[in-house]
Amino acid sequence: MNWEQLLSLKRQGDKGKRLRIEQDDTRLGFEVDYDRIIFSSAFRSLQDKTQVIPLSKTDFVHTRLTHSLEVSVVGRSLGRLVGKKIIEKYPHLKEVHGYQMNDFGAIVAAASLAHDIGNPPFGHSGEKAIGEYFSIGKGLKYKDKLSAKEWQDLIDFEGNANGFSVLNSSRPGVDGGIRLSYATLGAFMKYPKESLPKKPTKNIADKKYGFFQTDKTFFQEVASDMGMIPNKKGDDIGFERHPLAYLVEAADDICYTIIDFEDGINLGLVSEDFALEYLIKLVKDSIDTSKYKTLETKEDRISYLRALAIGSLISDAVKVFVENEEAIMRGEFPFALTDKSKYKAQMDDIIKISVKNIYQSREVVEKEIVGYQIIQTLLDKFITAFNNKFDGEMSNYDGLILKMLPEKHQLSKENLYERLLHICHFVSMLTDGNALLFYRTIKAY
């Protein structure tokens, strides 16, 4: 891979290249990506989607929106720091093509901003609820009517693949969705493969999948145009990662490790003593003990340690990337950057205590149970009505159900897989609160 191709400003529908040297620096294409994401309805919906605590009424707990904004800030720092090193190593990128250090930051910031845009309501349990509707629920009856890869898309419903669809899917009058630059899409693609074969290798890029069968053609176009390295044989589609995808992943890893932990502390699910024990290992080289002693509240003390911890992890991730940049460019770095961090043991310890005290807390478990019931009920009602309409067997009740679909989802789909995926997409785009309102309407309470 080479950086000139990877930093592509091309967008869906373009017939030729967009040259960086011809860009207006007051309205750079990569920064336009950020603006398009932040003004999209899909991004706004993240304000009422679960990060850790579903349907939380506590004002300081993070939602998907605040999490995504924070990941974007961390991603921008990672991108700029790496960009500075890359420009120094390959000066022709600036001298000949006009690329700047901040371009890397803008790309990673935009991709990081969008990294959770396809996640369903109720956190990761929302993905599982959709998948299990098909694998062990009422949707199992559709298995024999779909191809193996179509079926796998549904039973392993994946927020990353859904996000790629959100960013790029066309509808009448709106071609190419948000139409982001290929560079930003490349950085967004943490798992550049289709749903089968499932986890064919231990390569981090094969851990999940990154696109539905409906988006395969465009996904291949984006990856091929940027010179990403194919790594699958026969009819299977997959690529080695775009290098900047490692930075998006690192930004997410840093934020959910540290900030979810902070939420747990502020909620009283993790004691401050535990926080000190775990966080001090990350900040021992940077902490100003005299300043720390002046902080009188738990919230201020934890906030100070959190900021220092994120700074330590950013510096370390940049170091790992720069040291392994040539292997990454050859497609020979099958790890997350945090896997090779000098702080990996400390991060693993924090995640372990977060799983025990936060993710598996009674409040979270109870609300995830509610989320399962809501999502599977909505899927069943809307899929049944949508299919009955297509088959000419629509009841009056089915018609009433379909009238609840927003106007942009009132589309006809000739293919069963596309109909099923269309309803999954609709449900996945609901906020936690909206999903609950739909459920209460259907259940009449």
Short mmCIF file of C-alpha atoms in Angstrom, two decimals:
data_model
loop_
_atom_site.label_atom_id
_atom_site.label_comp_id
_atom_site.label_asym_id
_atom_site.label_seq_id
_atom_site.Cartn_x
_atom_site.Cartn_y
_atom_site.Cartn_z
CA MET A 1 0.00 0.00 0.00
CA ASN A 2 1.10 3.58 -0.50
CA TRP A 3 -0.02 6.71 1.29
CA GLU A 4 -0.94 8.72 -1.80
CA GLN A 5 -3.59 6.17 -2.74
CA LEU A 6 -4.70 5.61 0.84
CA LEU A 7 -5.32 9.33 1.39
CA SER A 8 -7.89 9.42 -1.39
CA LEU A 9 -10.31 12.36 -1.52
CA LYS A 10 -12.52 10.55 -4.05
CA ARG A 11 -16.21 10.13 -3.21
CA GLN A 12 -18.89 7.73 -4.40
CA GLY A 13 -19.95 8.71 -7.92
CA ASP A 14 -16.75 10.59 -8.82
CA LYS A 15 -15.35 9.73 -12.25
CA GLY A 16 -11.82 10.85 -11.53
CA LYS A 17 -9.38 11.66 -8.74
CA ARG A 18 -9.56 14.68 -6.44
CA LEU A 19 -6.08 16.07 -5.93
CA ARG A 20 -5.02 17.26 -2.49
CA ILE A 21 -2.86 20.02 -3.93
CA GLU A 22 -5.97 21.54 -5.56
CA GLN A 23 -8.02 21.53 -2.33
CA ASP A 24 -9.20 24.71 -0.64
CA ASP A 25 -7.62 24.52 2.82
CA THR A 26 -10.48 26.55 4.29
CA ARG A 27 -12.89 23.74 3.29
CA LEU A 28 -10.79 20.59 3.08
CA GLY A 29 -12.57 17.46 1.85
CA PHE A 30 -11.62 15.42 4.90
CA GLU A 31 -13.11 18.10 7.15
CA VAL A 32 -16.27 18.09 5.02
CA ASP A 33 -16.56 14.40 5.96
CA TYR A 34 -16.69 15.34 9.64
CA ASP A 35 -19.34 17.98 8.99
CA ARG A 36 -21.52 15.62 6.96
CA ILE A 37 -21.45 13.02 9.71
CA ILE A 38 -22.19 15.42 12.54
CA PHE A 39 -25.19 16.92 10.70
CA SER A 40 -26.67 13.52 9.80
CA SER A 41 -29.80 12.19 11.51
CA ALA A 42 -28.06 8.86 12.11
CA PHE A 43 -25.39 10.60 14.17
CA ARG A 44 -27.93 12.65 16.12
CA SER A 45 -29.73 9.47 17.13
CA LEU A 46 -26.65 8.44 19.13
CA GLN A 47 -27.63 10.96 21.81
CA ASP A 48 -30.25 8.46 23.01
CA LYS A 49 -28.34 5.22 22.53
CA THR A 50 -26.64 3.21 25.21
CA GLN A 51 -22.90 3.28 25.78
CA VAL A 52 -22.82 1.34 29.08
CA ILE A 53 -26.01 1.99 31.07
CA PRO A 54 -29.20 1.52 28.97
CA LEU A 55 -31.96 4.12 29.43
CA SER A 56 -29.91 5.85 32.13
CA LYS A 57 -31.36 9.03 33.62
CA THR A 58 -28.03 10.00 35.19
CA ASP A 59 -26.68 13.09 33.47
CA PHE A 60 -22.97 12.30 33.64
CA VAL A 61 -23.16 8.79 32.14
CA HIS A 62 -21.92 8.59 28.55
CA THR A 63 -24.21 7.91 25.61
CA ARG A 64 -23.07 6.71 22.20
CA LEU A 65 -23.02 10.37 21.15
CA THR A 66 -20.67 11.62 23.87
CA HIS A 67 -18.56 8.48 23.49
CA SER A 68 -18.26 9.05 19.72
CA LEU A 69 -17.29 12.71 20.20
CA GLU A 70 -14.61 11.72 22.70
CA VAL A 71 -13.28 8.95 20.44
CA SER A 72 -13.12 11.53 17.67
CA VAL A 73 -11.05 13.90 19.80
CA VAL A 74 -8.63 11.10 20.71
CA GLY A 75 -8.56 9.95 17.08
CA ARG A 76 -7.70 13.45 15.88
CA SER A 77 -4.72 13.57 18.26
CA LEU A 78 -3.56 10.12 17.16
CA GLY A 79 -3.91 11.06 13.49
CA ARG A 80 -2.01 14.34 13.81
CA LEU A 81 0.84 12.80 15.77
CA VAL A 82 1.17 9.94 13.31
CA GLY A 83 0.73 12.33 10.37
CA LYS A 84 3.65 14.42 11.57
CA LYS A 85 5.88 11.33 11.56
CA ILE A 86 4.62 10.12 8.17
CA ILE A 87 5.16 13.51 6.49
CA GLU A 88 8.69 13.60 7.94
CA LYS A 89 9.37 10.07 6.64
CA TYR A 90 7.81 10.62 3.21
CA PRO A 91 8.34 14.36 2.45
CA HIS A 92 7.05 13.99 -1.13
CA LEU A 93 3.53 13.61 0.30
CA LYS A 94 3.70 17.29 1.27
CA GLU A 95 6.10 18.65 -1.32
CA VAL A 96 4.54 16.98 -4.38
CA HIS A 97 0.95 16.16 -3.37
CA GLY A 98 0.20 18.83 -0.78
CA TYR A 99 -0.77 16.58 2.13
CA GLN A 100 -0.41 18.04 5.62
CA MET A 101 -0.02 16.58 9.09
CA ASN A 102 -3.54 17.68 9.99
CA ASP A 103 -5.04 15.73 7.07
CA PHE A 104 -4.33 12.53 8.95
CA GLY A 105 -6.01 13.95 12.03
CA ALA A 106 -9.07 15.04 10.03
CA ILE A 107 -9.48 11.59 8.45
CA VAL A 108 -9.15 9.70 11.73
CA ALA A 109 -11.39 12.19 13.55
CA ALA A 110 -14.18 11.77 10.96
CA ALA A 111 -13.95 7.97 10.89
CA SER A 112 -13.87 7.89 14.70
CA LEU A 113 -16.91 10.15 14.87
CA ALA A 114 -18.82 7.62 12.73
CA HIS A 115 -17.44 4.45 14.30
CA ASP A 116 -20.66 3.62 16.22
CA ILE A 117 -23.16 5.12 13.77
CA GLY A 118 -24.57 1.70 12.85
CA ASN A 119 -24.99 0.36 16.38
CA PRO A 120 -28.53 -0.70 17.39
CA PRO A 121 -30.28 0.51 20.55
CA PHE A 122 -29.39 -1.03 23.93
CA GLY A 123 -25.66 -1.41 23.32
CA HIS A 124 -23.96 -4.56 22.07
CA SER A 125 -26.85 -6.64 23.42
CA GLY A 126 -28.89 -4.97 20.65
CA GLU A 127 -26.70 -6.64 18.02
CA LYS A 128 -27.12 -9.98 19.76
CA ALA A 129 -30.90 -9.52 20.03
CA ILE A 130 -31.15 -8.97 16.26
CA GLY A 131 -28.89 -11.93 15.51
CA GLU A 132 -30.73 -14.29 17.85
CA TYR A 133 -34.12 -13.37 16.37
CA PHE A 134 -32.87 -15.21 13.28
CA SER A 135 -30.58 -17.86 14.75
CA ILE A 136 -32.90 -19.18 17.50
CA GLY A 137 -36.04 -17.03 17.28
CA LYS A 138 -39.01 -16.60 14.98
CA GLY A 139 -36.76 -15.54 12.11
CA LEU A 140 -35.21 -19.02 11.89
CA LYS A 141 -37.88 -19.93 9.32
CA TYR A 142 -36.09 -17.79 6.72
CA LYS A 143 -32.80 -19.70 6.83
CA ASP A 144 -33.46 -22.05 3.90
CA LYS A 145 -34.51 -19.15 1.67
CA LEU A 146 -31.19 -17.29 1.89
CA SER A 147 -27.61 -17.87 0.79
CA ALA A 148 -25.06 -18.82 3.46
CA LYS A 149 -23.52 -15.33 3.48
CA GLU A 150 -26.90 -13.57 3.57
CA TRP A 151 -27.92 -15.73 6.52
CA GLN A 152 -24.63 -15.07 8.31
CA ASP A 153 -25.16 -11.31 7.89
CA LEU A 154 -28.40 -11.66 9.85
CA ILE A 155 -27.46 -14.11 12.59
CA ASP A 156 -24.24 -12.19 13.29
CA PHE A 157 -25.79 -8.76 12.78
CA GLU A 158 -22.85 -6.38 12.99
CA GLY A 159 -22.89 -2.68 13.86
CA ASN A 160 -19.75 -2.03 11.81
CA ALA A 161 -21.33 -3.43 8.63
CA ASN A 162 -24.55 -1.57 9.40
CA GLY A 163 -22.52 1.62 9.82
CA PHE A 164 -20.93 1.18 6.40
CA SER A 165 -24.44 0.84 4.98
CA VAL A 166 -25.66 3.93 6.84
CA LEU A 167 -22.81 5.99 5.40
CA ASN A 168 -23.19 4.81 1.80
CA SER A 169 -26.65 3.45 1.00
CA SER A 170 -28.67 5.26 -1.62
CA ARG A 171 -32.40 5.96 -1.55
CA PRO A 172 -34.58 7.81 -4.06
CA GLY A 173 -33.06 11.23 -4.67
CA VAL A 174 -30.11 10.58 -2.34
CA ASP A 175 -27.30 8.80 -4.16
CA GLY A 176 -24.43 7.40 -2.11
CA GLY A 177 -25.72 8.25 1.36
CA ILE A 178 -23.50 10.77 3.15
CA ARG A 179 -20.81 10.43 0.43
CA LEU A 180 -17.62 10.47 2.46
CA SER A 181 -14.11 10.44 1.01
CA TYR A 182 -12.63 7.01 0.37
CA ALA A 183 -9.85 7.74 2.87
CA THR A 184 -12.36 8.27 5.68
CA LEU A 185 -14.29 5.16 4.64
CA GLY A 186 -11.05 3.20 4.63
CA ALA A 187 -10.21 4.36 8.15
CA PHE A 188 -13.76 3.44 9.20
CA MET A 189 -13.36 -0.16 7.93
CA LYS A 190 -11.98 -1.91 11.01
CA TYR A 191 -13.02 -5.32 9.66
CA PRO A 192 -12.69 -5.21 5.85
CA LYS A 193 -14.27 -8.59 5.09
CA GLU A 194 -17.67 -10.19 4.54
CA SER A 195 -19.44 -12.30 7.17
CA LEU A 196 -18.12 -15.63 5.86
CA PRO A 197 -15.71 -17.21 6.42
CA LYS A 198 -16.18 -16.36 10.09
CA LYS A 199 -12.91 -15.58 11.92
CA PRO A 200 -10.78 -17.41 9.33
CA THR A 201 -7.53 -16.23 10.95
CA LYS A 202 -6.29 -14.60 14.15
CA ASN A 203 -5.68 -11.37 12.23
CA ILE A 204 -7.47 -8.54 14.08
CA ALA A 205 -9.02 -7.50 10.73
CA ASP A 206 -10.84 -10.87 10.59
CA LYS A 207 -12.35 -10.63 14.09
CA LYS A 208 -15.73 -9.42 12.77
CA TYR A 209 -17.07 -8.36 9.39
CA GLY A 210 -17.47 -4.95 7.82
CA PHE A 211 -20.15 -5.00 5.11
CA PHE A 212 -23.43 -6.68 4.20
CA GLN A 213 -23.89 -8.52 0.91
CA THR A 214 -25.92 -5.55 -0.38
CA ASP A 215 -22.83 -3.33 -0.04
CA LYS A 216 -20.23 -5.76 -1.39
CA THR A 217 -19.71 -4.10 -4.78
CA PHE A 218 -19.11 -0.62 -3.40
CA PHE A 219 -16.94 -1.95 -0.57
CA GLN A 220 -14.69 -3.67 -3.11
CA GLU A 221 -14.55 -0.50 -5.18
CA VAL A 222 -13.40 1.61 -2.23
CA ALA A 223 -10.81 -0.92 -1.05
CA SER A 224 -9.42 -1.58 -4.52
CA ASP A 225 -9.27 2.10 -5.47
CA MET A 226 -7.07 2.79 -2.44
CA GLY A 227 -4.82 -0.18 -3.09
CA MET A 228 -5.78 -2.11 0.03
CA ILE A 229 -4.34 -5.64 -0.06
CA PRO A 230 -6.76 -8.53 -0.81
CA ASN A 231 -6.30 -11.44 1.61
CA LYS A 232 -9.06 -13.93 0.72
CA LYS A 233 -9.27 -16.57 -2.01
CA GLY A 234 -11.96 -17.64 -4.46
CA ASP A 235 -15.33 -15.98 -4.06
CA ASP A 236 -14.59 -14.70 -0.54
CA ILE A 237 -13.93 -10.97 -0.18
CA GLY A 238 -11.54 -9.50 2.35
CA PHE A 239 -8.65 -7.04 2.62
CA GLU A 240 -5.86 -6.07 4.95
CA ARG A 241 -6.73 -2.94 6.89
CA HIS A 242 -6.31 0.63 5.78
CA PRO A 243 -3.49 1.81 8.10
CA LEU A 244 -5.55 4.59 9.64
CA ALA A 245 -8.17 2.04 10.76
CA TYR A 246 -5.64 0.99 13.42
CA LEU A 247 -5.80 4.51 14.84
CA VAL A 248 -9.61 4.59 14.85
CA GLU A 249 -9.61 1.29 16.71
CA ALA A 250 -7.00 2.55 19.18
CA ALA A 251 -9.04 5.70 19.86
CA ASP A 252 -12.11 3.56 20.61
CA ASP A 253 -10.10 1.13 22.76
CA ILE A 254 -8.59 3.97 24.79
CA CYS A 255 -11.93 5.68 25.37
CA TYR A 256 -14.04 2.71 26.32
CA THR A 257 -11.31 1.34 28.58
CA ILE A 258 -10.78 4.55 30.51
CA ILE A 259 -14.08 6.42 30.20
CA ASP A 260 -16.41 3.48 30.83
CA PHE A 261 -14.28 2.86 33.92
CA GLU A 262 -14.75 6.50 34.93
CA ASP A 263 -18.54 6.15 34.50
CA GLY A 264 -18.47 3.09 36.75
CA ILE A 265 -16.59 5.00 39.42
CA ASN A 266 -18.98 7.98 39.28
CA LEU A 267 -21.95 5.62 39.51
CA GLY A 268 -20.47 3.95 42.57
CA LEU A 269 -20.05 0.62 40.77
CA VAL A 270 -16.25 0.81 41.18
CA SER A 271 -14.71 2.22 44.36
CA GLU A 272 -12.31 5.14 44.20
CA ASP A 273 -9.67 3.00 45.87
CA PHE A 274 -9.88 0.57 42.94
CA ALA A 275 -9.61 3.49 40.53
CA LEU A 276 -6.45 4.75 42.17
CA GLU A 277 -4.93 1.30 42.17
CA TYR A 278 -5.53 0.77 38.44
CA LEU A 279 -5.15 4.26 37.01
CA ILE A 280 -1.99 5.16 38.91
CA LYS A 281 -0.13 2.50 36.92
CA LEU A 282 -0.91 4.42 33.73
CA VAL A 283 -0.04 7.90 35.03
CA LYS A 284 2.87 7.37 37.40
CA ASP A 285 5.27 9.09 34.98
CA SER A 286 3.10 12.16 34.40
CA ILE A 287 1.09 12.80 37.56
CA ASP A 288 1.63 16.06 39.46
CA THR A 289 1.09 14.82 43.00
CA SER A 290 0.91 18.32 44.47
CA LYS A 291 -1.88 19.26 42.05
CA TYR A 292 -3.67 15.97 42.67
CA LYS A 293 -3.73 16.60 46.42
CA THR A 294 -5.52 19.93 45.90
CA LEU A 295 -8.51 18.22 44.22
CA GLU A 296 -11.26 17.89 46.82
CA THR A 297 -13.97 15.89 45.04
CA LYS A 298 -13.89 12.33 43.75
CA GLU A 299 -15.17 13.48 40.36
CA ASP A 300 -12.30 15.98 39.96
CA ARG A 301 -9.67 13.49 41.11
CA ILE A 302 -10.89 10.80 38.72
CA SER A 303 -11.22 13.32 35.87
CA TYR A 304 -7.59 14.38 36.36
CA LEU A 305 -6.35 10.79 36.35
CA ARG A 306 -8.51 9.97 33.33
CA ALA A 307 -7.01 12.82 31.30
CA LEU A 308 -3.46 11.76 32.15
CA ALA A 309 -4.23 8.10 31.40
CA ILE A 310 -5.62 8.94 27.97
CA GLY A 311 -2.52 11.03 27.25
CA SER A 312 -0.24 8.12 28.18
CA LEU A 313 -2.16 5.70 25.97
CA ILE A 314 -2.19 8.11 23.00
CA SER A 315 1.58 8.54 23.15
CA ASP A 316 2.11 4.82 23.38
CA ALA A 317 -0.26 3.99 20.49
CA VAL A 318 1.55 6.48 18.25
CA LYS A 319 4.87 4.90 19.15
CA VAL A 320 3.58 1.40 18.30
CA PHE A 321 2.16 2.59 14.97
CA VAL A 322 5.30 4.44 13.87
CA GLU A 323 7.56 1.53 14.83
CA ASN A 324 5.39 -0.88 12.80
CA GLU A 325 4.36 1.42 9.95
CA GLU A 326 6.23 -0.51 7.25
CA ALA A 327 4.73 -3.85 8.36
CA ILE A 328 1.28 -2.23 8.44
CA MET A 329 1.76 -0.92 4.89
CA ARG A 330 2.68 -4.45 3.74
CA GLY A 331 -0.42 -5.88 5.43
CA GLU A 332 1.74 -7.78 7.91
CA PHE A 333 0.55 -6.39 11.26
CA PRO A 334 -2.31 -8.64 12.46
CA PHE A 335 -2.71 -6.95 15.84
CA ALA A 336 -4.53 -4.04 17.42
CA LEU A 337 -2.11 -1.28 18.44
CA THR A 338 -3.16 -1.76 22.08
CA ASP A 339 -2.18 -5.44 21.84
CA LYS A 340 1.41 -4.25 21.57
CA SER A 341 1.11 -1.45 24.11
CA LYS A 342 3.44 -1.36 27.08
CA TYR A 343 0.26 -0.69 29.06
CA LYS A 344 -1.61 -3.77 27.79
CA ALA A 345 -1.59 -5.52 31.17
CA GLN A 346 -2.94 -2.41 32.89
CA MET A 347 -5.68 -1.97 30.27
CA ASP A 348 -6.65 -5.63 30.58
CA ASP A 349 -6.92 -5.22 34.36
CA ILE A 350 -9.20 -2.20 33.97
CA ILE A 351 -11.40 -4.00 31.43
CA LYS A 352 -11.63 -7.03 33.71
CA ILE A 353 -12.89 -4.98 36.65
CA SER A 354 -15.24 -3.05 34.32
CA VAL A 355 -16.77 -6.30 33.05
CA LYS A 356 -17.32 -7.56 36.58
CA ASN A 357 -18.56 -4.36 38.22
CA ILE A 358 -20.12 -2.38 35.35
CA TYR A 359 -21.06 -4.39 32.25
CA GLN A 360 -22.44 -7.25 34.37
CA SER A 361 -24.02 -5.06 37.04
CA ARG A 362 -27.66 -5.75 37.89
CA GLU A 363 -28.82 -2.44 36.41
CA VAL A 364 -27.18 -3.16 33.08
CA VAL A 365 -28.36 -6.78 32.93
CA GLU A 366 -31.97 -5.87 33.77
CA LYS A 367 -32.14 -3.22 31.08
CA GLU A 368 -30.48 -5.47 28.49
CA ILE A 369 -33.22 -8.03 29.15
CA VAL A 370 -35.82 -5.33 28.44
CA GLY A 371 -33.89 -4.39 25.28
CA TYR A 372 -33.97 -7.98 24.00
CA GLN A 373 -37.75 -8.12 24.37
CA ILE A 374 -38.25 -4.75 22.68
CA ILE A 375 -35.98 -5.42 19.69
CA GLN A 376 -37.26 -8.92 18.97
CA THR A 377 -40.89 -7.80 19.21
CA LEU A 378 -40.32 -4.92 16.80
CA LEU A 379 -38.45 -7.15 14.35
CA ASP A 380 -41.22 -9.74 14.35
CA LYS A 381 -44.09 -7.27 13.87
CA PHE A 382 -42.44 -5.22 11.14
CA ILE A 383 -40.89 -8.16 9.24
CA THR A 384 -44.21 -10.03 9.25
CA ALA A 385 -46.11 -6.99 7.99
CA PHE A 386 -43.45 -6.11 5.38
CA ASN A 387 -43.38 -9.65 3.98
CA ASN A 388 -47.19 -10.02 4.06
CA LYS A 389 -47.49 -6.82 2.01
CA PHE A 390 -45.00 -8.14 -0.55
CA ASP A 391 -46.86 -11.49 -0.75
CA GLY A 392 -50.24 -9.80 -1.17
CA GLU A 393 -51.45 -11.12 2.19
CA MET A 394 -51.39 -7.90 4.20
CA SER A 395 -54.00 -7.65 6.95
CA ASN A 396 -55.45 -4.39 8.24
CA TYR A 397 -53.20 -4.79 11.31
CA ASP A 398 -50.14 -5.22 9.06
CA GLY A 399 -51.09 -2.02 7.28
CA LEU A 400 -51.31 -0.15 10.57
CA ILE A 401 -47.90 -1.48 11.63
CA LEU A 402 -46.32 -0.36 8.35
CA LYS A 403 -47.80 3.13 8.73
CA MET A 404 -45.47 3.53 11.71
CA LEU A 405 -42.44 3.20 9.43
CA PRO A 406 -40.84 6.61 8.81
CA GLU A 407 -41.25 7.94 5.28
CA LYS A 408 -37.65 7.19 4.28
CA HIS A 409 -38.20 3.53 5.18
CA GLN A 410 -41.37 3.24 3.07
CA LEU A 411 -39.54 1.43 0.29
CA SER A 412 -40.35 -1.72 -1.67
CA LYS A 413 -37.81 -4.54 -1.64
CA GLU A 414 -38.18 -7.40 -4.13
CA ASN A 415 -35.59 -9.69 -2.53
CA LEU A 416 -36.32 -11.47 0.80
CA TYR A 417 -32.80 -10.85 2.14
CA GLU A 418 -33.11 -7.15 1.35
CA ARG A 419 -36.53 -6.99 3.04
CA LEU A 420 -35.20 -8.64 6.19
CA LEU A 421 -32.10 -6.44 6.22
CA HIS A 422 -34.23 -3.34 5.59
CA ILE A 423 -36.29 -3.94 8.73
CA CYS A 424 -33.16 -4.81 10.74
CA HIS A 425 -31.70 -1.52 9.57
CA PHE A 426 -34.85 0.39 10.56
CA VAL A 427 -34.87 -1.14 14.05
CA SER A 428 -31.13 -0.60 14.45
CA MET A 429 -31.51 3.11 13.72
CA LEU A 430 -34.08 3.62 16.50
CA THR A 431 -32.93 5.29 19.69
CA ASP A 432 -33.40 3.45 22.98
CA GLY A 433 -36.32 5.73 23.85
CA ASN A 434 -37.97 5.49 20.43
CA ALA A 435 -37.70 1.71 20.42
CA LEU A 436 -39.41 1.67 23.81
CA LEU A 437 -42.21 3.94 22.49
CA PHE A 438 -42.80 1.69 19.45
CA TYR A 439 -42.89 -1.34 21.73
CA ARG A 440 -45.41 0.26 24.10
CA THR A 441 -47.63 1.20 21.15
CA ILE A 442 -47.58 -2.36 19.83
CA LYS A 443 -48.15 -3.87 23.27
CA ALA A 444 -50.82 -1.22 24.10
CA TYR A 445 -49.45 -0.07 27.43
#
